[in-house]
Amino acid sequence: MAKYSIVITSTPDSGDALARVLRFIDGVYDNGDEVSNVFFFHQGVHHANRFFVPMGNSINALASWTSVKTKYAIPLIVCTTAANKRGILDDEEAKSLGETQSHIAPPFNQSGLGEFFTLLHDCDHVVQF
């Protein structure tokens, strides 16, 4: 059984990247393999923003990732630094800036590159979308 780590660097509304990664994840499990984590980096952190509104007939990123988390229990990790640079704050940062709520929606968790690199040691493949 192969283990995959997925890195998301594209925004939720950039072309068909979200649809492709969702199909890829289903395919991994259909093949009897698994995804050990999904790491949201650079512009990919927008997937975790509870205030990101899909336009027109776009896929709802938050609903899609919530479904993935429920179905496969994959850790969804948002890079803390990349998120903060883009104004996407966790509970602690929001409180320190006087905001009433964080921007990071459940089921996402924030962490740093260090944790992601540690998780890579248990993976056979890294795929970026």
mmCIF file of N, CA and C in Angstrom, residues 1 7-8 25-26 52 54 62 72 81 90 95-96 110 117:
data_model
loop_
_atom_site.group_PDB
_atom_site.id
_atom_site.type_symbol
_atom_site.label_atom_id
_atom_site.label_comp_id
_atom_site.label_asym_id
_atom_site.label_seq_id
_atom_site.Cartn_x
_atom_site.Cartn_y
_atom_site.Cartn_z
ATOM 1 N N MET A 1 0.846 -1.177 0.000
ATOM 2 C CA MET A 1 0.000 0.000 0.000
ATOM 3 C C MET A 1 0.890 1.237 0.000
ATOM 4 N N VAL A 7 0.151 18.331 -1.556
ATOM 5 C CA VAL A 7 0.418 19.745 -1.290
ATOM 6 C C VAL A 7 -0.497 20.558 -2.198
ATOM 7 N N ILE A 8 -1.273 21.442 -1.589
ATOM 8 C CA ILE A 8 -2.175 22.313 -2.342
ATOM 9 C C ILE A 8 -1.585 23.717 -2.334
ATOM 10 N N ILE A 25 -7.857 11.974 -4.809
ATOM 11 C CA ILE A 25 -7.977 11.367 -3.475
ATOM 12 C C ILE A 25 -8.889 10.143 -3.523
ATOM 13 N N ASP A 26 -10.030 10.273 -4.179
ATOM 14 C CA ASP A 26 -10.925 9.117 -4.311
ATOM 15 C C ASP A 26 -10.215 7.969 -5.022
ATOM 16 N N PHE A 52 -14.278 32.396 2.522
ATOM 17 C CA PHE A 52 -14.107 32.296 1.072
ATOM 18 C C PHE A 52 -15.428 31.844 0.454
ATOM 19 N N PRO A 54 -17.543 30.668 -2.790
ATOM 20 C CA PRO A 54 -17.436 30.201 -4.178
ATOM 21 C C PRO A 54 -18.372 31.005 -5.073
ATOM 22 N N LEU A 62 -14.816 24.474 1.096
ATOM 23 C CA LEU A 62 -15.001 24.095 2.493
ATOM 24 C C LEU A 62 -15.870 22.848 2.619
ATOM 25 N N TYR A 72 -12.486 10.089 4.843
ATOM 26 C CA TYR A 72 -11.187 9.421 4.899
ATOM 27 C C TYR A 72 -10.353 9.736 6.151
ATOM 28 N N THR A 81 2.368 30.190 8.665
ATOM 29 C CA THR A 81 3.001 31.399 8.124
ATOM 30 C C THR A 81 2.322 31.853 6.844
ATOM 31 N N ASP A 90 -5.748 31.998 12.738
ATOM 32 C CA ASP A 90 -6.299 30.973 13.627
ATOM 33 C C ASP A 90 -6.851 31.672 14.868
ATOM 34 N N LYS A 95 -7.545 36.493 18.185
ATOM 35 C CA LYS A 95 -7.720 37.113 19.507
ATOM 36 C C LYS A 95 -6.682 38.199 19.750
ATOM 37 N N SER A 96 -5.423 37.932 19.360
ATOM 38 C CA SER A 96 -4.364 38.911 19.602
ATOM 39 C C SER A 96 -4.579 40.188 18.790
ATOM 40 N N GLN A 110 -3.899 24.286 11.790
ATOM 41 C CA GLN A 110 -2.705 24.993 11.363
ATOM 42 C C GLN A 110 -1.472 24.361 11.968
ATOM 43 N N PHE A 117 7.236 18.476 6.929
ATOM 44 C CA PHE A 117 8.448 17.751 6.536
ATOM 45 C C PHE A 117 8.607 16.461 7.339
#
